Amino acid sequence: MTVRTGLVPAPGEFSAAPPGEDAGHLLDARSGIDAGPGTERVAQWLRGTVGAATGLPLPPHTGDRDGIVLRIAPEESGNPEAYGLTVDRHTITLRAAAEPGLFHAAQTLRQLLGPDAFRRAPVTSKRRWEVPAVTVRDAPRFRWRGLMLDVARHFMPKDGVLRYLDLMAAHKLNVLHLHLTDDQGWRVEILKYPRLTEIGSWRARTRFGHRASPLWEQKPHGGFYTQDDIREIVAYAAERHITVVPEIDVPGHSQAAIAAYPELGNTDVIDTTTLSVWDDWGISPNVLAPTDNTLRFYEDVFEELLGLFPADAAEFSQFVHIGGDECLKDQWRRSPTAQARIRELGLADEDGLQAWFIGHFDAWLTARGRRLIGWDEILEGGLAKGAAVSSWRGYGGGVAAARAGHDVVMCPEQYVYLDHRQEAGADEPVPIGHVRTLEDVYRFEPVPPELAPEEAEHVLGAQANVWTEVMEDHARVDYQTFPRLAAFAEVAWSHLPASGERDFAGFEERMAEHYRRLDALGVGYRPPSGPLPWQRRPGVPGRPIEGTPPNR
């Protein structure tokens, strides 16, 4: 029996029986699942995925032979995501202290079965499926292992989001950050304010390529998730032990909301009734007015949002992302209303006004048992006491936040912005930013060396971000995201050595098997040899940046 060692992400401990000592386990029509108390959902998932791919019924079964044994064993580990997996000729045993770990064990078992186990229906007539004799003990390095999907710039329909939740689960990622609002679109239904989606979810046209491109797609683009869609996404994620963290961007990146409700904008500076949902890329100057009316409006929005994204036992379900990035303050400088608010509050300047705005929602969310998280610009003017930081402008914001006692998610653009180009070649579609290869992502280190051990404890984990300005459909999202997301997943999950000491050659060898899994899943990844003809976008201008990105 062939021993498949191409597991991604790499487990903490892995051993295979020497050839000839144990032939491993054969799953066939007689094999069942012995599901102990608390393992029923994992058993259901195995039947629905592995059972569908293999054609095996995997019925309920008791006994110590000929099947899969699922056990919740609190003595296994204090880490709810840790697991153990053993395969011998008699049984396949999955054990964990809690259901999340058992679910991760099931994902590892699926990989051991081979790439065809990732299909939705059998493609082979074989009646017996080989599982090599192995022992695995595993646990994640980081608690927050995230993927940010920007569904505001280009809308991803609900089925696409559900598909990405499955892809995340296959890579043991556990946080989906949904970027739901921006200048170019509002993507979540708010019942009290229907114009947010009636008007704010559609733009008249879309620039094709970077904002310097002369090309336009002259047709409306948009869409939104109904509240029932959101409930379905959240429930589907929870079944896969993934937490969905919503983002409503304030006070910048808000032109779509202002187009729907002009009174939210700085009406004493411009005629906000003339604004439409922005059809261009970049940073819009049209930001929210710092008025009581704006605060009450967004309190209503967040009130509905909290009902759609309930806080539960999942560790990060209390988080709500409020953006806070790239808020251009020119309108506030010209606005008598904004300047009066600065004087009234005794603030130093417009940075202080943004800090007040963020602090208001930090207190509002805290009073409701939630936690605010925002991009590292929320550090400007003073950071709200309970806030956490998504550090995107390099490591600096995360270092400053951790040293001040704030929790941090590391997502520096020079390593894990997956919209950045993957090669310098002319065939790379719509090249954005620095070249960030598969190896570059694999060598990403989420914890900066300058943090002391007690400061490093504030690094909750890491996140890869997928901004979709130049990704017009799911095929482009696939191309930019994979295979680099597999490398990121290993960084976030596995206990790897220091960046320069990592065995990238060994990772590439394991990826040879993993590409076959991605093929079975229908992922349109970038092949190692470069883009396929239909993945190129000749003549569509991007914004490539030459040289090595700054490591700060």
mmCIF file with all atom_site columns, N, CA and C in Angstrom, residues 316-347:
data_model
loop_
_atom_site.group_PDB
_atom_site.id
_atom_site.type_symbol
_atom_site.label_atom_id
_atom_site.label_alt_id
_atom_site.label_comp_id
_atom_site.label_asym_id
_atom_site.label_entity_id
_atom_site.label_seq_id
_atom_site.pdbx_PDB_ins_code
_atom_site.Cartn_x
_atom_site.Cartn_y
_atom_site.Cartn_z
_atom_site.occupancy
_atom_site.B_iso_or_equiv
_atom_site.pdbx_formal_charge
_atom_site.auth_seq_id
_atom_site.auth_comp_id
_atom_site.auth_asym_id
_atom_site.auth_atom_id
_atom_site.pdbx_PDB_model_num
ATOM 1  N N  . PHE A 1 316 ? -14.042 33.537 18.236 1.00 0.00 ? 316 PHE A N  1
ATOM 2  C CA . PHE A 1 316 ? -13.970 34.851 17.598 1.00 0.00 ? 316 PHE A CA 1
ATOM 3  C C  . PHE A 1 316 ? -15.333 35.360 17.126 1.00 0.00 ? 316 PHE A C  1
ATOM 4  N N  . SER A 1 317 ? -16.416 34.719 17.558 1.00 0.00 ? 317 SER A N  1
ATOM 5  C CA . SER A 1 317 ? -17.744 35.121 17.090 1.00 0.00 ? 317 SER A CA 1
ATOM 6  C C  . SER A 1 317 ? -18.178 36.468 17.656 1.00 0.00 ? 317 SER A C  1
ATOM 7  N N  . GLN A 1 318 ? -17.479 36.979 18.678 1.00 0.00 ? 318 GLN A N  1
ATOM 8  C CA . GLN A 1 318 ? -17.857 38.274 19.238 1.00 0.00 ? 318 GLN A CA 1
ATOM 9  C C  . GLN A 1 318 ? -17.306 39.437 18.431 1.00 0.00 ? 318 GLN A C  1
ATOM 10 N N  . PHE A 1 319 ? -16.411 39.184 17.468 1.00 0.00 ? 319 PHE A N  1
ATOM 11 C CA . PHE A 1 319 ? -15.766 40.270 16.744 1.00 0.00 ? 319 PHE A CA 1
ATOM 12 C C  . PHE A 1 319 ? -16.657 40.838 15.639 1.00 0.00 ? 319 PHE A C  1
ATOM 13 N N  . VAL A 1 320 ? -16.611 42.172 15.514 1.00 0.00 ? 320 VAL A N  1
ATOM 14 C CA . VAL A 1 320 ? -17.226 42.892 14.398 1.00 0.00 ? 320 VAL A CA 1
ATOM 15 C C  . VAL A 1 320 ? -16.167 43.837 13.855 1.00 0.00 ? 320 VAL A C  1
ATOM 16 N N  . HIS A 1 321 ? -15.921 43.770 12.548 1.00 0.00 ? 321 HIS A N  1
ATOM 17 C CA . HIS A 1 321 ? -14.899 44.609 11.914 1.00 0.00 ? 321 HIS A CA 1
ATOM 18 C C  . HIS A 1 321 ? -15.547 45.897 11.413 1.00 0.00 ? 321 HIS A C  1
ATOM 19 N N  . ILE A 1 322 ? -14.929 47.026 11.751 1.00 0.00 ? 322 ILE A N  1
ATOM 20 C CA . ILE A 1 322 ? -15.517 48.318 11.348 1.00 0.00 ? 322 ILE A CA 1
ATOM 21 C C  . ILE A 1 322 ? -14.620 49.061 10.354 1.00 0.00 ? 322 ILE A C  1
ATOM 22 N N  . GLY A 1 323 ? -13.653 48.371 9.759  1.00 0.00 ? 323 GLY A N  1
ATOM 23 C CA . GLY A 1 323 ? -12.806 49.028 8.768  1.00 0.00 ? 323 GLY A CA 1
ATOM 24 C C  . GLY A 1 323 ? -11.914 50.060 9.423  1.00 0.00 ? 323 GLY A C  1
ATOM 25 N N  . GLY A 1 324 ? -12.259 51.335 9.205  1.00 0.00 ? 324 GLY A N  1
ATOM 26 C CA . GLY A 1 324 ? -11.480 52.414 9.794  1.00 0.00 ? 324 GLY A CA 1
ATOM 27 C C  . GLY A 1 324 ? -10.257 52.805 8.992  1.00 0.00 ? 324 GLY A C  1
ATOM 28 N N  . ASP A 1 325 ? -10.094 52.235 7.786  1.00 0.00 ? 325 ASP A N  1
ATOM 29 C CA . ASP A 1 325 ? -8.880  52.492 6.998  1.00 0.00 ? 325 ASP A CA 1
ATOM 30 C C  . ASP A 1 325 ? -9.127  53.574 5.962  1.00 0.00 ? 325 ASP A C  1
ATOM 31 N N  . GLU A 1 326 ? -8.042  54.189 5.545  1.00 0.00 ? 326 GLU A N  1
ATOM 32 C CA . GLU A 1 326 ? -8.019  55.067 4.374  1.00 0.00 ? 326 GLU A CA 1
ATOM 33 C C  . GLU A 1 326 ? -9.171  56.073 4.371  1.00 0.00 ? 326 GLU A C  1
ATOM 34 N N  . CYS A 1 327 ? -9.388  56.714 5.521  1.00 0.00 ? 327 CYS A N  1
ATOM 35 C CA . CYS A 1 327 ? -10.437 57.736 5.603  1.00 0.00 ? 327 CYS A CA 1
ATOM 36 C C  . CYS A 1 327 ? -9.824  59.088 5.252  1.00 0.00 ? 327 CYS A C  1
ATOM 37 N N  . LEU A 1 328 ? -10.088 59.533 4.031  1.00 0.00 ? 328 LEU A N  1
ATOM 38 C CA . LEU A 1 328 ? -9.588  60.846 3.621  1.00 0.00 ? 328 LEU A CA 1
ATOM 39 C C  . LEU A 1 328 ? -10.352 61.923 4.379  1.00 0.00 ? 328 LEU A C  1
ATOM 40 N N  . LYS A 1 329 ? -9.627  62.898 4.912  1.00 0.00 ? 329 LYS A N  1
ATOM 41 C CA . LYS A 1 329 ? -10.249 63.853 5.839  1.00 0.00 ? 329 LYS A CA 1
ATOM 42 C C  . LYS A 1 329 ? -10.396 65.258 5.250  1.00 0.00 ? 329 LYS A C  1
ATOM 43 N N  . ASP A 1 330 ? -10.236 65.386 3.924  1.00 0.00 ? 330 ASP A N  1
ATOM 44 C CA . ASP A 1 330 ? -10.345 66.709 3.303  1.00 0.00 ? 330 ASP A CA 1
ATOM 45 C C  . ASP A 1 330 ? -11.719 67.322 3.522  1.00 0.00 ? 330 ASP A C  1
ATOM 46 N N  . GLN A 1 331 ? -12.776 66.514 3.394  1.00 0.00 ? 331 GLN A N  1
ATOM 47 C CA . GLN A 1 331 ? -14.127 67.068 3.590  1.00 0.00 ? 331 GLN A CA 1
ATOM 48 C C  . GLN A 1 331 ? -14.336 67.507 5.035  1.00 0.00 ? 331 GLN A C  1
ATOM 49 N N  . TRP A 1 332 ? -13.785 66.769 5.978  1.00 0.00 ? 332 TRP A N  1
ATOM 50 C CA . TRP A 1 332 ? -13.907 67.186 7.379  1.00 0.00 ? 332 TRP A CA 1
ATOM 51 C C  . TRP A 1 332 ? -13.173 68.500 7.622  1.00 0.00 ? 332 TRP A C  1
ATOM 52 N N  . ARG A 1 333 ? -12.047 68.690 6.961  1.00 0.00 ? 333 ARG A N  1
ATOM 53 C CA . ARG A 1 333 ? -11.301 69.941 7.153  1.00 0.00 ? 333 ARG A CA 1
ATOM 54 C C  . ARG A 1 333 ? -12.091 71.130 6.637  1.00 0.00 ? 333 ARG A C  1
ATOM 55 N N  . ARG A 1 334 ? -12.897 70.898 5.602  1.00 0.00 ? 334 ARG A N  1
ATOM 56 C CA . ARG A 1 334 ? -13.689 71.981 4.989  1.00 0.00 ? 334 ARG A CA 1
ATOM 57 C C  . ARG A 1 334 ? -15.076 72.103 5.582  1.00 0.00 ? 334 ARG A C  1
ATOM 58 N N  . SER A 1 335 ? -15.485 71.154 6.400  1.00 0.00 ? 335 SER A N  1
ATOM 59 C CA . SER A 1 335 ? -16.857 71.086 6.894  1.00 0.00 ? 335 SER A CA 1
ATOM 60 C C  . SER A 1 335 ? -17.031 71.871 8.182  1.00 0.00 ? 335 SER A C  1
ATOM 61 N N  . PRO A 1 336 ? -17.870 72.910 8.202  1.00 0.00 ? 336 PRO A N  1
ATOM 62 C CA . PRO A 1 336 ? -18.164 73.604 9.467  1.00 0.00 ? 336 PRO A CA 1
ATOM 63 C C  . PRO A 1 336 ? -18.735 72.666 10.525 1.00 0.00 ? 336 PRO A C  1
ATOM 64 N N  . THR A 1 337 ? -19.528 71.689 10.095 1.00 0.00 ? 337 THR A N  1
ATOM 65 C CA . THR A 1 337 ? -20.120 70.745 11.049 1.00 0.00 ? 337 THR A CA 1
ATOM 66 C C  . THR A 1 337 ? -19.036 69.897 11.710 1.00 0.00 ? 337 THR A C  1
ATOM 67 N N  . ALA A 1 338 ? -18.114 69.384 10.896 1.00 0.00 ? 338 ALA A N  1
ATOM 68 C CA . ALA A 1 338 ? -17.035 68.561 11.448 1.00 0.00 ? 338 ALA A CA 1
ATOM 69 C C  . ALA A 1 338 ? -16.129 69.395 12.356 1.00 0.00 ? 338 ALA A C  1
ATOM 70 N N  . GLN A 1 339 ? -15.815 70.623 11.945 1.00 0.00 ? 339 GLN A N  1
ATOM 71 C CA . GLN A 1 339 ? -14.946 71.458 12.763 1.00 0.00 ? 339 GLN A CA 1
ATOM 72 C C  . GLN A 1 339 ? -15.613 71.835 14.086 1.00 0.00 ? 339 GLN A C  1
ATOM 73 N N  . ALA A 1 340 ? -16.915 72.036 14.044 1.00 0.00 ? 340 ALA A N  1
ATOM 74 C CA . ALA A 1 340 ? -17.643 72.323 15.279 1.00 0.00 ? 340 ALA A CA 1
ATOM 75 C C  . ALA A 1 340 ? -17.605 71.108 16.204 1.00 0.00 ? 340 ALA A C  1
ATOM 76 N N  . ARG A 1 341 ? -17.700 69.918 15.644 1.00 0.00 ? 341 ARG A N  1
ATOM 77 C CA . ARG A 1 341 ? -17.644 68.700 16.455 1.00 0.00 ? 341 ARG A CA 1
ATOM 78 C C  . ARG A 1 341 ? -16.256 68.556 17.102 1.00 0.00 ? 341 ARG A C  1
ATOM 79 N N  . ILE A 1 342 ? -15.211 68.887 16.347 1.00 0.00 ? 342 ILE A N  1
ATOM 80 C CA . ILE A 1 342 ? -13.855 68.821 16.908 1.00 0.00 ? 342 ILE A CA 1
ATOM 81 C C  . ILE A 1 342 ? -13.732 69.758 18.103 1.00 0.00 ? 342 ILE A C  1
ATOM 82 N N  . ARG A 1 343 ? -14.247 70.988 17.968 1.00 0.00 ? 343 ARG A N  1
ATOM 83 C CA . ARG A 1 343 ? -14.168 71.955 19.078 1.00 0.00 ? 343 ARG A CA 1
ATOM 84 C C  . ARG A 1 343 ? -15.026 71.498 20.255 1.00 0.00 ? 343 ARG A C  1
ATOM 85 N N  . GLU A 1 344 ? -16.216 71.004 19.965 1.00 0.00 ? 344 GLU A N  1
ATOM 86 C CA . GLU A 1 344 ? -17.130 70.550 21.018 1.00 0.00 ? 344 GLU A CA 1
ATOM 87 C C  . GLU A 1 344 ? -16.510 69.435 21.864 1.00 0.00 ? 344 GLU A C  1
ATOM 88 N N  . LEU A 1 345 ? -15.803 68.512 21.202 1.00 0.00 ? 345 LEU A N  1
ATOM 89 C CA . LEU A 1 345 ? -15.218 67.375 21.896 1.00 0.00 ? 345 LEU A CA 1
ATOM 90 C C  . LEU A 1 345 ? -13.826 67.665 22.455 1.00 0.00 ? 345 LEU A C  1
ATOM 91 N N  . GLY A 1 346 ? -13.299 68.847 22.141 1.00 0.00 ? 346 GLY A N  1
ATOM 92 C CA . GLY A 1 346 ? -11.970 69.206 22.616 1.00 0.00 ? 346 GLY A CA 1
ATOM 93 C C  . GLY A 1 346 ? -10.866 68.385 21.974 1.00 0.00 ? 346 GLY A C  1
ATOM 94 N N  . LEU A 1 347 ? -11.053 68.052 20.695 1.00 0.00 ? 347 LEU A N  1
ATOM 95 C CA . LEU A 1 347 ? -10.088 67.214 19.984 1.00 0.00 ? 347 LEU A CA 1
ATOM 96 C C  . LEU A 1 347 ? -9.012  68.072 19.337 1.00 0.00 ? 347 LEU A C  1
#
